[in-house]
Coordinates of C-alpha atoms and ligand atoms in Angstrom, one line a residue:
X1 CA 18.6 -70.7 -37.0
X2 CA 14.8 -69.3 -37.0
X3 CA 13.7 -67.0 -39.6
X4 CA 16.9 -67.6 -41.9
X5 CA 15.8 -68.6 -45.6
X6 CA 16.6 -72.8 -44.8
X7 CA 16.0 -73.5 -48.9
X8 CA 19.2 -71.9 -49.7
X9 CA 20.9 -73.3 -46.7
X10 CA 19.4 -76.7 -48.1
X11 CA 20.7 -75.7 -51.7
X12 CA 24.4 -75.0 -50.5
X13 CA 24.2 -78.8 -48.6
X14 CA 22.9 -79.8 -51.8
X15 CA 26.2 -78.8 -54.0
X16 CA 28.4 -78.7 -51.0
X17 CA 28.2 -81.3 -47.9
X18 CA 31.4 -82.1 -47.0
X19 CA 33.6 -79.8 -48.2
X20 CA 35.9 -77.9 -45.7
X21 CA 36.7 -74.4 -45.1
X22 CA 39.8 -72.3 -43.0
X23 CA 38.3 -69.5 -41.4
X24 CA 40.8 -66.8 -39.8
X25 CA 39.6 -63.9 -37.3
X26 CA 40.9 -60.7 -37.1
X27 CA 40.1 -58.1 -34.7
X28 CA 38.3 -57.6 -31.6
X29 CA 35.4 -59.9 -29.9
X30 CA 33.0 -58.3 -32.4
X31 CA 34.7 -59.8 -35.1
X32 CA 35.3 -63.3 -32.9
X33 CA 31.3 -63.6 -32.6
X34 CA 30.3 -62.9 -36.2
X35 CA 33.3 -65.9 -37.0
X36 CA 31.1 -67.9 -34.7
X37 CA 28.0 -67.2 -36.2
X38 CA 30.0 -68.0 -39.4
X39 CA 31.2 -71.0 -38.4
X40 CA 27.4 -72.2 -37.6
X41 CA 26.3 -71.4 -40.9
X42 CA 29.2 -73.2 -42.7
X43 CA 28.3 -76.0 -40.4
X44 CA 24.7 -76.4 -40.2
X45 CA 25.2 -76.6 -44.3
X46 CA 28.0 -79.6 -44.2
X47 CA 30.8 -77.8 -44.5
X48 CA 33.8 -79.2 -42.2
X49 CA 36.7 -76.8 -40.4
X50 CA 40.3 -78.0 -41.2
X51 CA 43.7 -76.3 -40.6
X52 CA 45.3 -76.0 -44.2
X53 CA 44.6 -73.6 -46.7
X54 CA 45.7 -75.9 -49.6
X55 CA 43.4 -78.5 -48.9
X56 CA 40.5 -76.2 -48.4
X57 CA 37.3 -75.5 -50.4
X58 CA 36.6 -72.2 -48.7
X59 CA 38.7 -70.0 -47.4
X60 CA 36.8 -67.0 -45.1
X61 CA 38.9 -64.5 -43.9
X62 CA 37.0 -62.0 -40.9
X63 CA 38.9 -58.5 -41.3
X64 CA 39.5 -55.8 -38.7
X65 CA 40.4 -52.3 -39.6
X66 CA 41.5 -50.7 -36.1
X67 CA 45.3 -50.3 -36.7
X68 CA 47.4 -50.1 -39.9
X69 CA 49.3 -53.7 -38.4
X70 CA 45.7 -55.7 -38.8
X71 CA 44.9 -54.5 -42.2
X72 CA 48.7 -55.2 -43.5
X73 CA 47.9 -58.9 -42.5
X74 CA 44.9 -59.1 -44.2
X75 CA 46.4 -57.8 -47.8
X76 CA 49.4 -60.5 -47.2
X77 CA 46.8 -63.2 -46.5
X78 CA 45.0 -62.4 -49.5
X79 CA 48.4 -62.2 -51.2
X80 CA 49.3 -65.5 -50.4
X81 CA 45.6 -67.2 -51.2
X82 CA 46.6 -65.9 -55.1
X83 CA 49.0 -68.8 -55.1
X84 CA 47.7 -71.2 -53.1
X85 CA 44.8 -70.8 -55.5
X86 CA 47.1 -71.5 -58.5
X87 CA 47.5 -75.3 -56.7
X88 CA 43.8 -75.1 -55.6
X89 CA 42.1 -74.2 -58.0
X90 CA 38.6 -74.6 -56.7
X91 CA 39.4 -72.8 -53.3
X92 CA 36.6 -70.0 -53.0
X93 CA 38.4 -67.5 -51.5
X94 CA 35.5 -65.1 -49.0
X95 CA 37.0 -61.8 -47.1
X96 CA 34.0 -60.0 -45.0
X97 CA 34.2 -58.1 -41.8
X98 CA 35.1 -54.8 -41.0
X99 CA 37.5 -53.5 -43.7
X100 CA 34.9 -55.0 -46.0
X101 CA 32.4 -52.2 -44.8
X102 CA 34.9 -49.2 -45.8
X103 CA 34.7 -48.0 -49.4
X104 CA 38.1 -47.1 -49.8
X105 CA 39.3 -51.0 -48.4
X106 CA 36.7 -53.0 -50.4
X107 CA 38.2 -51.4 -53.5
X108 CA 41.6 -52.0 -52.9
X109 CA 40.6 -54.9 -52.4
X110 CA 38.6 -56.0 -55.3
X111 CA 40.9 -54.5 -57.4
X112 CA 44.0 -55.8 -56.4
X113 CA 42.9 -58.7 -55.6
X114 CA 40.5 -60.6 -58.8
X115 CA 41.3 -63.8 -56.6
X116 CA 38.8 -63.3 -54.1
X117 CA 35.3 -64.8 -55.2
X118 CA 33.1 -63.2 -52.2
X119 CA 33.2 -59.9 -50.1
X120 CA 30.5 -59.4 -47.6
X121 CA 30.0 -57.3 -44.9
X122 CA 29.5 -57.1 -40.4
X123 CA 25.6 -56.9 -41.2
X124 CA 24.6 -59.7 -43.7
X125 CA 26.4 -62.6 -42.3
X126 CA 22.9 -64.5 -42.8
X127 CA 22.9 -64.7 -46.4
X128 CA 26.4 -66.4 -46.9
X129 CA 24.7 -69.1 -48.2
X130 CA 23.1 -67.3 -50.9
X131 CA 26.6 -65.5 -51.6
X132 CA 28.0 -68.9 -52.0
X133 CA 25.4 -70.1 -54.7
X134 CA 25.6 -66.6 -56.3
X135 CA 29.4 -67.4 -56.9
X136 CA 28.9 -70.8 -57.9
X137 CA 27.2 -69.6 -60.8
X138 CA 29.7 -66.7 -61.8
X139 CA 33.5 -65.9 -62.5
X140 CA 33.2 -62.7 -61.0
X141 CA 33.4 -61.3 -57.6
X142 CA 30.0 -61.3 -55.7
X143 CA 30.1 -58.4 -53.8
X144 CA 27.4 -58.1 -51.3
X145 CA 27.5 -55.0 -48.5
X146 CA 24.5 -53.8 -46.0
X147 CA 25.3 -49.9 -44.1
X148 CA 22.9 -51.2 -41.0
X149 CA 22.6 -53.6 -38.8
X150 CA 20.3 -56.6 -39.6
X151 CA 18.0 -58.7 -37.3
X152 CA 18.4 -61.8 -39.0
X153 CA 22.0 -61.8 -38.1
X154 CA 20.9 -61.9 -34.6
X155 CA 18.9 -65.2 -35.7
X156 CA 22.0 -67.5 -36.1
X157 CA 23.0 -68.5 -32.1
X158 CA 25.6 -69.3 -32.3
X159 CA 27.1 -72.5 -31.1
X160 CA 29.9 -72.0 -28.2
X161 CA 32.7 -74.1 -27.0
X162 CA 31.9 -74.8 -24.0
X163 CA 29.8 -73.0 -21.6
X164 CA 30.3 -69.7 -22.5
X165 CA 28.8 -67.3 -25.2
X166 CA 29.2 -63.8 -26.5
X167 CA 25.8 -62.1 -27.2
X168 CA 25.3 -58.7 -29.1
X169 CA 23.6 -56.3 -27.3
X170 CA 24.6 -52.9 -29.2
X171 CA 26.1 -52.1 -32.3
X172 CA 27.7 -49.6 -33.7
X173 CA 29.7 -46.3 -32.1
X174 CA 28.3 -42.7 -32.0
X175 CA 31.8 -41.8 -30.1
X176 CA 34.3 -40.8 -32.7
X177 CA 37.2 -40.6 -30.9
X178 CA 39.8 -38.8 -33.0
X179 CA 42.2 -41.9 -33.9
X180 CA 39.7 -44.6 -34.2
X181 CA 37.8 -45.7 -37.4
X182 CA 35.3 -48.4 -35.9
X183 CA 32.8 -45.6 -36.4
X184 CA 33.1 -45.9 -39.7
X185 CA 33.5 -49.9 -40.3
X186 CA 30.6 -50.6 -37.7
X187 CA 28.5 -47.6 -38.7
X188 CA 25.9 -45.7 -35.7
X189 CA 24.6 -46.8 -32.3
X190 CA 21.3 -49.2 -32.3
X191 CA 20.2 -51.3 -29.8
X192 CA 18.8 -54.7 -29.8
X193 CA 15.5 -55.1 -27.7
X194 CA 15.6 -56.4 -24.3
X195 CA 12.9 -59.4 -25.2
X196 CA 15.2 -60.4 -28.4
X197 CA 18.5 -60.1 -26.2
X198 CA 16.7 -62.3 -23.1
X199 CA 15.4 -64.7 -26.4
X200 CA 19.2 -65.3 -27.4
X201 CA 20.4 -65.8 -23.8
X202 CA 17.5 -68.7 -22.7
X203 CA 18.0 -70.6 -25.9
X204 CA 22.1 -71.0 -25.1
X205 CA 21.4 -71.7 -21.6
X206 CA 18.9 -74.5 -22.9
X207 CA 22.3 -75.4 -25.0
X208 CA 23.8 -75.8 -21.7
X209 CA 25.7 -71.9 -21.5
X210 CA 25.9 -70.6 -18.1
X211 CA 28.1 -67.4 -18.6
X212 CA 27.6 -64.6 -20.9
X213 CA 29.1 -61.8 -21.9
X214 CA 27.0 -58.7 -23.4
X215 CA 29.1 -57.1 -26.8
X216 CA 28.9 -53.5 -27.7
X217 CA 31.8 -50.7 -28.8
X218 CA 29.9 -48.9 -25.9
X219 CA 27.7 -50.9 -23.9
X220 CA 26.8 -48.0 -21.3
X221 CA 25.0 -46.1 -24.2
X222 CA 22.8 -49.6 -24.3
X223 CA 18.9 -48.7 -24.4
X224 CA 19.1 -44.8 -25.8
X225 CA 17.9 -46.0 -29.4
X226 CA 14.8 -47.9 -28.0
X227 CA 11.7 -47.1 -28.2
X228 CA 11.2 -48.0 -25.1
X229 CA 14.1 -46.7 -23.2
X230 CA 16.0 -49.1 -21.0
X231 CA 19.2 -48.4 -19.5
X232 CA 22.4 -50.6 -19.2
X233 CA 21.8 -51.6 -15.5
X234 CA 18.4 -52.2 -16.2
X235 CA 19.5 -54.7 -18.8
X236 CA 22.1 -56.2 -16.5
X237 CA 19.2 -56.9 -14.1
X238 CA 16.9 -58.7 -16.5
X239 CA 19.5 -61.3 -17.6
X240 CA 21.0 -61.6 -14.2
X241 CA 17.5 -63.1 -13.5
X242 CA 17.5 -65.6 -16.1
X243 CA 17.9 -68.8 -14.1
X244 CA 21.0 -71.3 -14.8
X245 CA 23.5 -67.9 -15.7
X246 CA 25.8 -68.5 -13.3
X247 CA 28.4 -65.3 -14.8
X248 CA 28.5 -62.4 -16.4
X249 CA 30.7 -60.2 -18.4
X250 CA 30.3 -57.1 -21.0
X251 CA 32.7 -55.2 -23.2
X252 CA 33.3 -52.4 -23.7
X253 CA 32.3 -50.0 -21.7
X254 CA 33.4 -45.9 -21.8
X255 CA 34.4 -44.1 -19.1
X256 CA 32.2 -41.3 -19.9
X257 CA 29.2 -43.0 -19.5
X258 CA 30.0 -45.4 -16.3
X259 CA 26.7 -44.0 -14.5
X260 CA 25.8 -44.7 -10.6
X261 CA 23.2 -46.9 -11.9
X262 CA 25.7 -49.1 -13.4
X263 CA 28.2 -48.8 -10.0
X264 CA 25.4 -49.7 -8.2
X265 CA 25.1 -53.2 -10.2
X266 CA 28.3 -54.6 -8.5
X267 CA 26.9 -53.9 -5.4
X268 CA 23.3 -55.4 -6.2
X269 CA 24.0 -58.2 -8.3
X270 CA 26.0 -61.3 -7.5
X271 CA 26.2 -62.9 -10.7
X272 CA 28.0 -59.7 -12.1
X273 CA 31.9 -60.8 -13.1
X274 CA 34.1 -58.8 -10.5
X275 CA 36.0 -57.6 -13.4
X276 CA 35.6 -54.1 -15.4
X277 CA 37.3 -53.4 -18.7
X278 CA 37.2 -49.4 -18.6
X279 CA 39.2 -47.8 -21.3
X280 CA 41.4 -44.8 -20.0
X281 CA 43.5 -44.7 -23.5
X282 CA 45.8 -41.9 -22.2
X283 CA 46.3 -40.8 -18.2
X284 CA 46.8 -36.8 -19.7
X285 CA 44.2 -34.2 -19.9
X286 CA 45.1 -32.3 -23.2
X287 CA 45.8 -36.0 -25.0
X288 CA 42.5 -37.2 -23.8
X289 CA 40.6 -33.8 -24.9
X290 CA 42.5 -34.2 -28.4
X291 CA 40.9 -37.6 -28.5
X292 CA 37.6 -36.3 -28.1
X293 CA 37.3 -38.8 -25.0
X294 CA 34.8 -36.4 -22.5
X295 CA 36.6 -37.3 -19.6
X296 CA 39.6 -36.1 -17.8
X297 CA 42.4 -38.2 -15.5
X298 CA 40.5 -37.1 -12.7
X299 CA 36.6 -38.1 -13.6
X300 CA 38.6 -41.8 -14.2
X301 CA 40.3 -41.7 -10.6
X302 CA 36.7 -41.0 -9.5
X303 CA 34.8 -43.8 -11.2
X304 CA 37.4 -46.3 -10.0
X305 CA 36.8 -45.2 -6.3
X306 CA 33.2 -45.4 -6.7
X307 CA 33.6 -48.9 -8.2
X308 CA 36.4 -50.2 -5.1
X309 CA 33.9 -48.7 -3.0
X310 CA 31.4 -51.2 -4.1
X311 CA 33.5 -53.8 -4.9
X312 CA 36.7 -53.4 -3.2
X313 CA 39.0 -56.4 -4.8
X314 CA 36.8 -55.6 -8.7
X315 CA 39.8 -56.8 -11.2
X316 CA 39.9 -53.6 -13.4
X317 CA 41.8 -53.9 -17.6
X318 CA 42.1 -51.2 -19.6
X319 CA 43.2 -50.0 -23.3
X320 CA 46.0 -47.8 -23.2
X321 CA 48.0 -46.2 -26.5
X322 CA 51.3 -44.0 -26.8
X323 CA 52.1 -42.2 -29.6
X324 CA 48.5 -40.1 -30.0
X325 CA 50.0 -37.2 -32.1
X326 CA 51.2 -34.2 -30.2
X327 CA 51.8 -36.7 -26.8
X328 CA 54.7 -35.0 -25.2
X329 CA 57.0 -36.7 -22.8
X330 CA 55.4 -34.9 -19.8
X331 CA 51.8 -36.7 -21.2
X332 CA 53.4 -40.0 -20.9
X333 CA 54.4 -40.1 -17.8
X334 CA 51.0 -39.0 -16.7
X335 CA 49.9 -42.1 -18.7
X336 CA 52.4 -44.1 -16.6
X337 CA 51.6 -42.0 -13.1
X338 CA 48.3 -43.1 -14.1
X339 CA 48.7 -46.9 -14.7
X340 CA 50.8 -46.5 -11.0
X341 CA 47.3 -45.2 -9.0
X342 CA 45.1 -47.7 -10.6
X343 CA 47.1 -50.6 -10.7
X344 CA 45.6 -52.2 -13.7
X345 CA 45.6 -56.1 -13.3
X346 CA 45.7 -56.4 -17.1
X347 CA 46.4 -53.7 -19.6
X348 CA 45.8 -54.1 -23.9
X349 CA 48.9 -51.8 -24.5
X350 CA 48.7 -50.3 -28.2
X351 CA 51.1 -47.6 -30.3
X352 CA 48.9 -45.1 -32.3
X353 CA 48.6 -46.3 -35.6
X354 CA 46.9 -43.4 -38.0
X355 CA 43.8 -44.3 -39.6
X356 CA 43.0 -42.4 -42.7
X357 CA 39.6 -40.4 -42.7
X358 CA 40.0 -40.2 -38.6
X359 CA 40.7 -36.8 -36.9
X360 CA 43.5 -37.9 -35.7
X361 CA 45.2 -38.4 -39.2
X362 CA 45.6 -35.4 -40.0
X363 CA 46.8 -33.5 -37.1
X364 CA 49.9 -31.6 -36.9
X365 CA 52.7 -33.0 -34.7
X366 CA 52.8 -36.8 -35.3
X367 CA 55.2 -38.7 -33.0
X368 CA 58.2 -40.4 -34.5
X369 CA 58.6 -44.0 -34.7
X370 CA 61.4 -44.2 -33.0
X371 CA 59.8 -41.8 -29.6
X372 CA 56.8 -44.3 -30.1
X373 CA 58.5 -47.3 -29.7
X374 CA 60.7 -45.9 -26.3
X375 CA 57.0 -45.5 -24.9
X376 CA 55.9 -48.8 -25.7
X377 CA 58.6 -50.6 -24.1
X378 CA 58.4 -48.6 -20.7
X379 CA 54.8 -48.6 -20.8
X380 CA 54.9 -52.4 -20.9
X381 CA 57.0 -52.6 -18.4
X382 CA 55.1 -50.7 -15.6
X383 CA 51.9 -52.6 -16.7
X384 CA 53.7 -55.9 -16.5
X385 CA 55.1 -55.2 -12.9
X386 CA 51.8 -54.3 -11.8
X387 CA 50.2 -57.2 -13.5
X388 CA 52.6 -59.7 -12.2
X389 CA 51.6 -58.2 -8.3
X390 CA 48.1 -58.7 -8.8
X391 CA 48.2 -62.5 -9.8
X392 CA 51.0 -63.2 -6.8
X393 CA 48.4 -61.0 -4.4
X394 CA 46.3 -64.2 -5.7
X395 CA 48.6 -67.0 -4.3
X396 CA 47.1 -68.3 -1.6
X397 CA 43.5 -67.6 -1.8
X398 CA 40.7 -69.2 -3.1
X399 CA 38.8 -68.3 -6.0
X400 CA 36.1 -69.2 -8.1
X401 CA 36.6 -70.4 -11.2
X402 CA 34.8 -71.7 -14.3
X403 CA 36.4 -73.9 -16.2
X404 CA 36.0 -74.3 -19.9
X405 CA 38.3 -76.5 -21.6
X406 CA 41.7 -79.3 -21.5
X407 CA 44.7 -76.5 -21.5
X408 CA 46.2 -75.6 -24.5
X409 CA 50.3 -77.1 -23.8
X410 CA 48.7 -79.6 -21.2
X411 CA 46.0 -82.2 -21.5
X412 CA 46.7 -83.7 -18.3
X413 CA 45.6 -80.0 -16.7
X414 CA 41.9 -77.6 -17.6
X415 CA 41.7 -74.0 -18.2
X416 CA 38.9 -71.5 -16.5
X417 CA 38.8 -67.8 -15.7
X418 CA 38.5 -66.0 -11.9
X419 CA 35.4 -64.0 -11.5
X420 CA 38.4 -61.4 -11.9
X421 CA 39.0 -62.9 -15.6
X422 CA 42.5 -64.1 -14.6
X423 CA 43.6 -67.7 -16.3
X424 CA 43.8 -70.5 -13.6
X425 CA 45.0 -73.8 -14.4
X426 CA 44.1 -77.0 -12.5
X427 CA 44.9 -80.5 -12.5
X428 CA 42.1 -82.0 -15.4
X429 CA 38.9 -83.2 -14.2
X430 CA 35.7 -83.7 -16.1
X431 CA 32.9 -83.3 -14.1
X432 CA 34.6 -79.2 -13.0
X433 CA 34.3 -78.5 -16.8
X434 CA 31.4 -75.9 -17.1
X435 CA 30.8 -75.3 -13.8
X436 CA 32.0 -72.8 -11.0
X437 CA 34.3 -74.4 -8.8
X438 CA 36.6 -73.3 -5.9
X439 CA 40.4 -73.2 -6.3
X440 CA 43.4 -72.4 -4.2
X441 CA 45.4 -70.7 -6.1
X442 CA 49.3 -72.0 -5.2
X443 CA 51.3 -70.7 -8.2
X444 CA 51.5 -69.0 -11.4
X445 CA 53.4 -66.4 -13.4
X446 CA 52.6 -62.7 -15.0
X447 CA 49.8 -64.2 -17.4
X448 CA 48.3 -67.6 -15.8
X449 CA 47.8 -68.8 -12.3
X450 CA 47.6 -72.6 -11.2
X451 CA 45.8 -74.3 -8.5
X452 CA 44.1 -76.7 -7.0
X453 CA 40.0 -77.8 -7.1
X454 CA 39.4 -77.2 -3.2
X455 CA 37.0 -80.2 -2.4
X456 CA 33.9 -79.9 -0.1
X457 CA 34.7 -82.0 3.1
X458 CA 32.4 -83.6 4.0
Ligands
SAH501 N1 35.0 -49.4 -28.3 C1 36.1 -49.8 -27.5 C2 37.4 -50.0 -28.3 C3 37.4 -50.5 -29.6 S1 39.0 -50.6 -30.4 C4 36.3 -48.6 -26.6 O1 36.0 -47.5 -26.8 O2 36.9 -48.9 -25.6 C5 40.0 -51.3 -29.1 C6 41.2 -50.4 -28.8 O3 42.0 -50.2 -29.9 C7 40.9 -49.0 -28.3 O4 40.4 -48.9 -27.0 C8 42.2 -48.3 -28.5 O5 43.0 -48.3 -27.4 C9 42.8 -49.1 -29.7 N2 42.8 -48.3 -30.9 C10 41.7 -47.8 -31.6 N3 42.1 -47.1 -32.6 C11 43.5 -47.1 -32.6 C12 44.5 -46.6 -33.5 N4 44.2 -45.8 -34.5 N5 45.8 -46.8 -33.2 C13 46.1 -47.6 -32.1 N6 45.2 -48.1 -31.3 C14 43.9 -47.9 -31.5
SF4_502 FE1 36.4 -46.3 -31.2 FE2 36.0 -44.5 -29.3 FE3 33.9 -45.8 -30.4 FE4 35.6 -47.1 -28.9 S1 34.3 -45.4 -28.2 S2 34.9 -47.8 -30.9 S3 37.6 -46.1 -29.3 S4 35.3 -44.3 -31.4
F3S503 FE1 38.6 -54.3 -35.6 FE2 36.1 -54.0 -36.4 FE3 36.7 -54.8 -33.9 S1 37.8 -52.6 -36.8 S2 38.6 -53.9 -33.5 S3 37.1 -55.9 -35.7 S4 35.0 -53.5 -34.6

């Protein structure tokens, strides 16, 4: 909470300690981290988190632009707030996040929507509590929208459940693939420095974190706005030497910029999640050009043999989407000959969803519903078979796994991840929470595995 203006955090607690507020995330792990840093505002000024909209003072909603299926939920969230505000009436409704940082989606939405009392944006989460005062004082809708990136927003740590944390490292996309509108929500690359980044990461594991995972549209671009340039690996390096980080993960990376450097890292540093989440979006070479990717189905095949090379059992996830306008038949089943080679063990499956002001939009040669749909479902089911392989290829073994909280359906067993991200649950025991612990893995189904806490003999 350093540098953040504390009088207006104090005024807020003044007029508002103990109230309680909903807050609803939308979106990608971008979105998840700014709820968090949210959430440790709300908190540090007294407000409390509860379940139910109709008993709520606050009600934040976190919005995500990427398809036309998240923005639809937003508008019928905000719809049904109008009513529940009728009951309520001194619910503050708040929507920020990314469809708050589009023109043409803010005004939709103040117009159709008088309800909402605050609208703020991905880059000004630190002055919610003036935003809250500001409304206080005014019928009106305080509207409050920054184009770049702030600092200050970096100065909220956010608290984690748990022992482990997302930190920023990059913001922004210079990529513009054709279909995809997070360049325009999240506006251009910048880079936070290494020293500020290393900052972050010491003060969470003083708060007792000891896996991270570095955020970024593109995290291989990491270091080229810098005035002092530092590359991605370079970066990897420096926080895999912070002592007490027993893990780490980043997301997202692009294929086109996977460099050697960055190959090399799985090789050199131990710490390093053996897990990869590398895009491929399409397995054909005239869909990915048309999506303005820079790679083709064979520069892929090559970056995934240099990475088995290294690390011959790294878990490897991708996005995938059908549907990209002008995908024949014959492009899909390269996408599926594709997901065959790799052998993904987990695969975000998406249908292209148009995105207005994207490339992509207005292209000739849109795909029918219907032809859409037909890919989905086979798509799914190649990934699925592959996926439920690689977790039996699992039985057996033992793996390492960090353990984070009581399972969800079962508070007699915990949850963790593999180094390999898979879901491992094991019989519930307090002092494995938060710390890496062997398991042999006897069971578990296309989504989880279960297992056992392998005990040292002694
Ligand atoms: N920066 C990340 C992805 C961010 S969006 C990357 O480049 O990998 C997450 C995923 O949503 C994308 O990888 C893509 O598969 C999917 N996506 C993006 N725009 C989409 C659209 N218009 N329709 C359907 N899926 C989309
Ligand atoms: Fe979107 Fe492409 Fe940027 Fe990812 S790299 S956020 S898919 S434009
Ligand atoms: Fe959605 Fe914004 Fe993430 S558009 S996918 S929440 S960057």
């Amino acid at each position: 909470m350093q540098d953040l203006n504390t009088e207006f955090i104090e005024r807020v607690r003044d007029m508002h300690e103990g109230d309680t507020y909903v807050l609803t995330t939308h979106g990608c792990q971008m979105n998840e981290h700014d709820s968090e840093k949210i959430k440790t505002l709300l908190d540090t000024m007294g407000f409390r988190e509860i379940d139910d909209e109709n008993e709520a003072d606050l009600a934040i909603i976190n919005t995500c632009s990427v398809r036309h299926s998240a923005e639809d939920k937003v508008i019928g969230h905000i719809g049904r707030l109008k009513h529940v505000k009728k009951k309520n009436k001194d619910l503050k409704v708040a929507v920020c996040g990314c469809m708050m940082q589009r023109k043409e989606s803010r005004d939709y939405v103040l117009e159709t929507f008088p309800h909402v009392d605050i609208v703020f944006g991905t880059n000004n989460i630190h002055r919610l509590p003036q935003l809250i005062l500001e409304s206080d004082d005014r019928n009106t809708t305080v509207v409050d929208i920054e184009q770049s990136y702030s600092n200050l927003d970096n100065r909220i740590f956010s608290k984690v459940d748990g022992h482990s944390a997302y930190v920023n490292i990059i913001y922004g996309c210079n990529n513009f693939c054709t279909y995809c509108i997070v360049p325009y929500t999240r506006g251009r690359e910048i880079s936070r420095s290494p020293e500020d980044i290393l900052e972050e990461i010491e003060a969470l594991v003083e708060d007792g974190v000891n896996e991270v995972t570095l955020l970024g549209q593109n995290v291989n671009s990491y270091g080229k706005t810098l005035e002092e340039k530092t590359t991605f690996a370079e970066l990897l390096h420096m926080v895999h030497a912070i002592d007490g980080i027993d893990r780490i993960h980043f997301t997202t990376s692009h294929p086109k910029d996977v460099s050697d450097e960055l190959i090399a890292c799985y090789g050199e540093l131990p710490k390093l999640a053996n897990y990869l989440h590398l895009p491929v979006q399409s397995g054909s070479n005239d869909v990915l050009r048309a999506m303005n990717r820079h790679y083709t189905r064979e520069d892929y095949f090559k970056l995934i043999d240099k990475l088995r090379a290294v690390r011959p059992d790294i878990s490897l996830s991708t996005d995938i989407m059908v549907g990209f306008p002008g995908e024949t038949d014959e492009d899909f089943e390269d996408t599926l000959d594709l997901v065959r080679r790799v052998r993904y063990d987990n695969a975000f499956t998406f249908i292209y969803s148009r995105r207005e002001g994207t490339r992509a939009d207005v292209m000739e040669n849109q795909v029918p519903k219907s032809i859409k749909d037909e890919r989905f479902q086979r798509l799914l089911d190649e990934v699925y078979a592959i996926q439920r392989e690689k977790y039996e290829e699992l039985h057996g073994t033992v793996q390492d796994v960090l353990f984070d909280s009581i399972s969800k359906n079962d508070d007699s067993m915990m949850s963790g991840r593999t180094s390999g991200f898979k879901l491992v649950h094991a019989p519930y025991d307090a002092d494995r929470i938060g710390k890496l612990t062997p398991v042999k893995i006897t069971g578990g189904n296309t989504f989880s595995l279960r297992g056992e806490i392998v005990h040292a003999t002694k």
